[in-house]
Amino acid sequence: SLVLLKLMSLYVWNISFTGNMEYSDQLLAKFLKGQSYRMGMRIEDIDCDGIESRLRNQFDNITWVSAEIRGTRLIIHIKENDGVSVTAADEKRERSSIYSDYEGTVVSIITRKGTPLVKVGDTVSAGDELVSGKVEFKNDAGEIVSEEAVYADAKVVIRTRIMYSDAVKRVQEQKIYTGRTKCYRIVGVSDKYVKLGLGKVKYSEYDCVTENDNMKLSNDFCLPIWHGKSTYYEYNIQSVEMSDSELEMQLKERLITYLHKLEENNVQICSNRVNINLNSSSGIMEGIIEADVTEGSNNRQ
């Protein structure tokens, strides 16, 4: 048993994703599988740096990726573009300094280590250096006698403006569920599985929801055996014309979802000024969101 456990600990038996909203777990897992990363591969063959760069290059809205091995799990942390303008030159910057990812006005700055290059009220652009990692030492005459490189540690709050635009069609195709379902139990080993159940799914249109879970010795020691179920929900597609009030409600709900996503990424909303325009074919919401974003060493990924 000990030998068997030791052998199983050399392989990855669970791949999970965190932080992804636009891209589903299934889509990301399918992409990794195409790159030869799958359950059952040896841990020593996993290139975490390679996974990170491939995901960033493949999916435009993924701005940051961190892959880690924890026990027999491969955990991939993802940050998606939240709509705020960010630069793509992070890897070219000096890691010891703090740079701005946003365009706006500095409303607060607290420097604990490093040399501040901006002050409250200054206007900055994306890519500007805010706090330098170089500390200068001067003599009594004010001449620079030496420099020391440090990791800048500061908290810089920038008030920025986010241009918001969204549109929904007046005539929309909607799924009307019939109430008919079909359920299968699933048992799998590594990435192979079998469905346990009678009959085939005969629905022409359906959604499939799959839930599965690995057998575990601990939270991070997953075994290659897993189980779960797949449920198929039948629906029909119908074209529905939305009323003015329904269009407004959809646009407002989408705005609330967008604001919540910004807040989850440590963006503090100050105000939003948006207008709704309705026409015969669609509803459009446009405006400006003012927000405070924090730059600093604690935010450096």
PDB file of N, CA and C in Angstrom, residues 151-210:
ATOM      1  N   TYR A 151      13.556  46.729  -3.456  1.00  0.00           N
ATOM      2  CA  TYR A 151      12.221  46.467  -3.956  1.00  0.00           C
ATOM      3  C   TYR A 151      11.301  47.569  -3.432  1.00  0.00           C
ATOM      4  N   ALA A 152      10.768  48.353  -4.335  1.00  0.00           N
ATOM      5  CA  ALA A 152       9.895  49.452  -3.925  1.00  0.00           C
ATOM      6  C   ALA A 152       8.668  48.909  -3.202  1.00  0.00           C
ATOM      7  N   ASP A 153       8.330  49.544  -2.094  1.00  0.00           N
ATOM      8  CA  ASP A 153       7.157  49.146  -1.301  1.00  0.00           C
ATOM      9  C   ASP A 153       6.332  50.403  -1.069  1.00  0.00           C
ATOM     10  N   ALA A 154       5.177  50.484  -1.727  1.00  0.00           N
ATOM     11  CA  ALA A 154       4.352  51.691  -1.624  1.00  0.00           C
ATOM     12  C   ALA A 154       2.911  51.359  -1.967  1.00  0.00           C
ATOM     13  N   LYS A 155       2.041  52.281  -1.618  1.00  0.00           N
ATOM     14  CA  LYS A 155       0.623  52.185  -1.968  1.00  0.00           C
ATOM     15  C   LYS A 155       0.233  53.479  -2.667  1.00  0.00           C
ATOM     16  N   VAL A 156      -0.068  53.357  -3.956  1.00  0.00           N
ATOM     17  CA  VAL A 156      -0.429  54.517  -4.762  1.00  0.00           C
ATOM     18  C   VAL A 156      -1.855  54.320  -5.264  1.00  0.00           C
ATOM     19  N   VAL A 157      -2.734  55.253  -4.917  1.00  0.00           N
ATOM     20  CA  VAL A 157      -4.127  55.182  -5.354  1.00  0.00           C
ATOM     21  C   VAL A 157      -4.327  56.152  -6.514  1.00  0.00           C
ATOM     22  N   ILE A 158      -4.850  55.631  -7.614  1.00  0.00           N
ATOM     23  CA  ILE A 158      -5.056  56.422  -8.828  1.00  0.00           C
ATOM     24  C   ILE A 158      -6.539  56.438  -9.166  1.00  0.00           C
ATOM     25  N   ARG A 159      -7.061  57.627  -9.387  1.00  0.00           N
ATOM     26  CA  ARG A 159      -8.460  57.739  -9.832  1.00  0.00           C
ATOM     27  C   ARG A 159      -8.477  57.727 -11.358  1.00  0.00           C
ATOM     28  N   THR A 160      -9.168  56.759 -11.909  1.00  0.00           N
ATOM     29  CA  THR A 160      -9.181  56.577 -13.355  1.00  0.00           C
ATOM     30  C   THR A 160     -10.612  56.594 -13.875  1.00  0.00           C
ATOM     31  N   ARG A 161     -10.739  56.745 -15.170  1.00  0.00           N
ATOM     32  CA  ARG A 161     -12.059  56.754 -15.827  1.00  0.00           C
ATOM     33  C   ARG A 161     -12.127  55.579 -16.792  1.00  0.00           C
ATOM     34  N   ILE A 162     -13.167  54.789 -16.635  1.00  0.00           N
ATOM     35  CA  ILE A 162     -13.368  53.616 -17.480  1.00  0.00           C
ATOM     36  C   ILE A 162     -14.544  53.888 -18.410  1.00  0.00           C
ATOM     37  N   MET A 163     -14.291  53.819 -19.704  1.00  0.00           N
ATOM     38  CA  MET A 163     -15.355  54.003 -20.678  1.00  0.00           C
ATOM     39  C   MET A 163     -16.166  52.714 -20.759  1.00  0.00           C
ATOM     40  N   TYR A 164     -17.471  52.829 -20.528  1.00  0.00           N
ATOM     41  CA  TYR A 164     -18.340  51.638 -20.514  1.00  0.00           C
ATOM     42  C   TYR A 164     -19.303  51.692 -21.688  1.00  0.00           C
ATOM     43  N   SER A 165     -19.452  50.569 -22.369  1.00  0.00           N
ATOM     44  CA  SER A 165     -20.395  50.467 -23.483  1.00  0.00           C
ATOM     45  C   SER A 165     -20.922  49.040 -23.552  1.00  0.00           C
ATOM     46  N   ASP A 166     -22.230  48.907 -23.691  1.00  0.00           N
ATOM     47  CA  ASP A 166     -22.848  47.583 -23.765  1.00  0.00           C
ATOM     48  C   ASP A 166     -24.120  47.690 -24.608  1.00  0.00           C
ATOM     49  N   ALA A 167     -24.489  46.595 -25.261  1.00  0.00           N
ATOM     50  CA  ALA A 167     -25.685  46.594 -26.105  1.00  0.00           C
ATOM     51  C   ALA A 167     -26.331  45.216 -26.063  1.00  0.00           C
ATOM     52  N   VAL A 168     -27.651  45.193 -26.111  1.00  0.00           N
ATOM     53  CA  VAL A 168     -28.404  43.940 -26.200  1.00  0.00           C
ATOM     54  C   VAL A 168     -29.442  44.089 -27.317  1.00  0.00           C
ATOM     55  N   LYS A 169     -29.698  42.994 -28.024  1.00  0.00           N
ATOM     56  CA  LYS A 169     -30.657  43.017 -29.126  1.00  0.00           C
ATOM     57  C   LYS A 169     -32.086  42.973 -28.597  1.00  0.00           C
ATOM     58  N   ARG A 170     -32.974  43.615 -29.332  1.00  0.00           N
ATOM     59  CA  ARG A 170     -34.383  43.600 -28.926  1.00  0.00           C
ATOM     60  C   ARG A 170     -35.009  42.231 -29.168  1.00  0.00           C
ATOM     61  N   VAL A 171     -34.698  41.612 -30.292  1.00  0.00           N
ATOM     62  CA  VAL A 171     -35.186  40.262 -30.570  1.00  0.00           C
ATOM     63  C   VAL A 171     -34.086  39.278 -30.180  1.00  0.00           C
ATOM     64  N   GLN A 172     -34.383  38.436 -29.211  1.00  0.00           N
ATOM     65  CA  GLN A 172     -33.381  37.528 -28.680  1.00  0.00           C
ATOM     66  C   GLN A 172     -33.857  36.084 -28.772  1.00  0.00           C
ATOM     67  N   GLU A 173     -32.903  35.210 -29.017  1.00  0.00           N
ATOM     68  CA  GLU A 173     -33.198  33.778 -28.987  1.00  0.00           C
ATOM     69  C   GLU A 173     -33.019  33.285 -27.564  1.00  0.00           C
ATOM     70  N   GLN A 174     -34.033  32.661 -27.040  1.00  0.00           N
ATOM     71  CA  GLN A 174     -34.003  32.195 -25.656  1.00  0.00           C
ATOM     72  C   GLN A 174     -34.238  30.694 -25.597  1.00  0.00           C
ATOM     73  N   LYS A 175     -33.635  30.097 -24.578  1.00  0.00           N
ATOM     74  CA  LYS A 175     -33.846  28.668 -24.334  1.00  0.00           C
ATOM     75  C   LYS A 175     -35.096  28.487 -23.473  1.00  0.00           C
ATOM     76  N   ILE A 176     -36.029  27.728 -23.972  1.00  0.00           N
ATOM     77  CA  ILE A 176     -37.230  27.405 -23.213  1.00  0.00           C
ATOM     78  C   ILE A 176     -37.130  25.941 -22.813  1.00  0.00           C
ATOM     79  N   TYR A 177     -36.884  25.701 -21.533  1.00  0.00           N
ATOM     80  CA  TYR A 177     -36.687  24.320 -21.072  1.00  0.00           C
ATOM     81  C   TYR A 177     -38.028  23.591 -20.985  1.00  0.00           C
ATOM     82  N   THR A 178     -38.030  22.347 -21.458  1.00  0.00           N
ATOM     83  CA  THR A 178     -39.259  21.557 -21.501  1.00  0.00           C
ATOM     84  C   THR A 178     -39.545  20.852 -20.188  1.00  0.00           C
ATOM     85  N   GLY A 179     -38.532  20.741 -19.322  1.00  0.00           N
ATOM     86  CA  GLY A 179     -38.688  20.004 -18.070  1.00  0.00           C
ATOM     87  C   GLY A 179     -38.242  18.559 -18.162  1.00  0.00           C
ATOM     88  N   ARG A 180     -37.934  18.096 -19.362  1.00  0.00           N
ATOM     89  CA  ARG A 180     -37.466  16.717 -19.525  1.00  0.00           C
ATOM     90  C   ARG A 180     -35.962  16.658 -19.278  1.00  0.00           C
ATOM     91  N   THR A 181     -35.515  15.674 -18.509  1.00  0.00           N
ATOM     92  CA  THR A 181     -34.096  15.508 -18.186  1.00  0.00           C
ATOM     93  C   THR A 181     -33.691  14.049 -18.331  1.00  0.00           C
ATOM     94  N   LYS A 182     -32.392  13.847 -18.510  1.00  0.00           N
ATOM     95  CA  LYS A 182     -31.811  12.509 -18.556  1.00  0.00           C
ATOM     96  C   LYS A 182     -30.534  12.540 -17.750  1.00  0.00           C
ATOM     97  N   CYS A 183     -30.352  11.571 -16.853  1.00  0.00           N
ATOM     98  CA  CYS A 183     -29.220  11.588 -15.928  1.00  0.00           C
ATOM     99  C   CYS A 183     -28.419  10.291 -16.046  1.00  0.00           C
ATOM    100  N   TYR A 184     -27.097  10.432 -16.035  1.00  0.00           N
ATOM    101  CA  TYR A 184     -26.187   9.289 -16.050  1.00  0.00           C
ATOM    102  C   TYR A 184     -25.208   9.429 -14.890  1.00  0.00           C
ATOM    103  N   ARG A 185     -24.890   8.310 -14.272  1.00  0.00           N
ATOM    104  CA  ARG A 185     -23.796   8.278 -13.305  1.00  0.00           C
ATOM    105  C   ARG A 185     -22.499   8.050 -14.066  1.00  0.00           C
ATOM    106  N   ILE A 186     -21.405   8.624 -13.549  1.00  0.00           N
ATOM    107  CA  ILE A 186     -20.108   8.521 -14.212  1.00  0.00           C
ATOM    108  C   ILE A 186     -19.078   7.984 -13.229  1.00  0.00           C
ATOM    109  N   VAL A 187     -18.269   7.056 -13.713  1.00  0.00           N
ATOM    110  CA  VAL A 187     -17.137   6.550 -12.944  1.00  0.00           C
ATOM    111  C   VAL A 187     -15.920   6.619 -13.855  1.00  0.00           C
ATOM    112  N   GLY A 188     -14.840   7.209 -13.352  1.00  0.00           N
ATOM    113  CA  GLY A 188     -13.668   7.374 -14.191  1.00  0.00           C
ATOM    114  C   GLY A 188     -12.367   7.049 -13.490  1.00  0.00           C
ATOM    115  N   VAL A 189     -11.358   6.745 -14.291  1.00  0.00           N
ATOM    116  CA  VAL A 189      -9.994   6.549 -13.824  1.00  0.00           C
ATOM    117  C   VAL A 189      -9.103   7.419 -14.703  1.00  0.00           C
ATOM    118  N   SER A 190      -8.376   8.344 -14.083  1.00  0.00           N
ATOM    119  CA  SER A 190      -7.587   9.327 -14.808  1.00  0.00           C
ATOM    120  C   SER A 190      -8.518  10.113 -15.718  1.00  0.00           C
ATOM    121  N   ASP A 191      -8.235  10.174 -17.044  1.00  0.00           N
ATOM    122  CA  ASP A 191      -9.105  10.927 -17.947  1.00  0.00           C
ATOM    123  C   ASP A 191     -10.022  10.013 -18.756  1.00  0.00           C
ATOM    124  N   LYS A 192     -10.140   8.737 -18.370  1.00  0.00           N
ATOM    125  CA  LYS A 192     -11.061   7.796 -19.005  1.00  0.00           C
ATOM    126  C   LYS A 192     -12.259   7.589 -18.086  1.00  0.00           C
ATOM    127  N   TYR A 193     -13.456   7.486 -18.687  1.00  0.00           N
ATOM    128  CA  TYR A 193     -14.644   7.313 -17.864  1.00  0.00           C
ATOM    129  C   TYR A 193     -15.711   6.542 -18.631  1.00  0.00           C
ATOM    130  N   VAL A 194     -16.675   6.029 -17.877  1.00  0.00           N
ATOM    131  CA  VAL A 194     -17.827   5.339 -18.462  1.00  0.00           C
ATOM    132  C   VAL A 194     -19.086   5.925 -17.842  1.00  0.00           C
ATOM    133  N   LYS A 195     -20.157   5.955 -18.646  1.00  0.00           N
ATOM    134  CA  LYS A 195     -21.455   6.415 -18.175  1.00  0.00           C
ATOM    135  C   LYS A 195     -22.296   5.200 -17.802  1.00  0.00           C
ATOM    136  N   LEU A 196     -22.936   5.296 -16.653  1.00  0.00           N
ATOM    137  CA  LEU A 196     -23.786   4.212 -16.171  1.00  0.00           C
ATOM    138  C   LEU A 196     -25.235   4.668 -16.256  1.00  0.00           C
ATOM    139  N   GLY A 197     -25.997   4.044 -17.145  1.00  0.00           N
ATOM    140  CA  GLY A 197     -27.400   4.416 -17.310  1.00  0.00           C
ATOM    141  C   GLY A 197     -27.974   3.766 -18.553  1.00  0.00           C
ATOM    142  N   LEU A 198     -29.295   3.690 -18.618  1.00  0.00           N
ATOM    143  CA  LEU A 198     -29.976   3.045 -19.733  1.00  0.00           C
ATOM    144  C   LEU A 198     -30.433   4.073 -20.757  1.00  0.00           C
ATOM    145  N   GLY A 199     -30.374   3.697 -22.037  1.00  0.00           N
ATOM    146  CA  GLY A 199     -30.893   4.534 -23.099  1.00  0.00           C
ATOM    147  C   GLY A 199     -29.949   5.647 -23.502  1.00  0.00           C
ATOM    148  N   LYS A 200     -30.243   6.255 -24.664  1.00  0.00           N
ATOM    149  CA  LYS A 200     -29.459   7.371 -25.186  1.00  0.00           C
ATOM    150  C   LYS A 200     -30.220   8.685 -25.039  1.00  0.00           C
ATOM    151  N   VAL A 201     -29.480   9.782 -25.094  1.00  0.00           N
ATOM    152  CA  VAL A 201     -30.095  11.103 -25.067  1.00  0.00           C
ATOM    153  C   VAL A 201     -30.688  11.372 -26.453  1.00  0.00           C
ATOM    154  N   LYS A 202     -31.994  11.521 -26.531  1.00  0.00           N
ATOM    155  CA  LYS A 202     -32.669  11.702 -27.807  1.00  0.00           C
ATOM    156  C   LYS A 202     -33.110  13.148 -28.039  1.00  0.00           C
ATOM    157  N   TYR A 203     -32.666  14.070 -27.158  1.00  0.00           N
ATOM    158  CA  TYR A 203     -33.052  15.463 -27.318  1.00  0.00           C
ATOM    159  C   TYR A 203     -32.240  16.085 -28.457  1.00  0.00           C
ATOM    160  N   SER A 204     -32.882  16.910 -29.273  1.00  0.00           N
ATOM    161  CA  SER A 204     -32.166  17.606 -30.342  1.00  0.00           C
ATOM    162  C   SER A 204     -31.387  18.806 -29.809  1.00  0.00           C
ATOM    163  N   GLU A 205     -31.926  19.465 -28.782  1.00  0.00           N
ATOM    164  CA  GLU A 205     -31.248  20.587 -28.147  1.00  0.00           C
ATOM    165  C   GLU A 205     -31.225  20.354 -26.641  1.00  0.00           C
ATOM    166  N   TYR A 206     -30.043  20.495 -26.039  1.00  0.00           N
ATOM    167  CA  TYR A 206     -29.968  20.251 -24.598  1.00  0.00           C
ATOM    168  C   TYR A 206     -28.724  20.921 -24.014  1.00  0.00           C
ATOM    169  N   ASP A 207     -28.784  21.152 -22.713  1.00  0.00           N
ATOM    170  CA  ASP A 207     -27.620  21.547 -21.922  1.00  0.00           C
ATOM    171  C   ASP A 207     -27.190  20.352 -21.100  1.00  0.00           C
ATOM    172  N   CYS A 208     -25.882  20.174 -20.971  1.00  0.00           N
ATOM    173  CA  CYS A 208     -25.356  19.077 -20.158  1.00  0.00           C
ATOM    174  C   CYS A 208     -24.559  19.662 -19.001  1.00  0.00           C
ATOM    175  N   VAL A 209     -24.948  19.308 -17.794  1.00  0.00           N
ATOM    176  CA  VAL A 209     -24.246  19.747 -16.586  1.00  0.00           C
ATOM    177  C   VAL A 209     -23.592  18.517 -15.955  1.00  0.00           C
ATOM    178  N   THR A 210     -22.260  18.573 -15.847  1.00  0.00           N
ATOM    179  CA  THR A 210     -21.511  17.442 -15.289  1.00  0.00           C
ATOM    180  C   THR A 210     -20.887  17.845 -13.964  1.00  0.00           C
TER     181      THR A 210
END
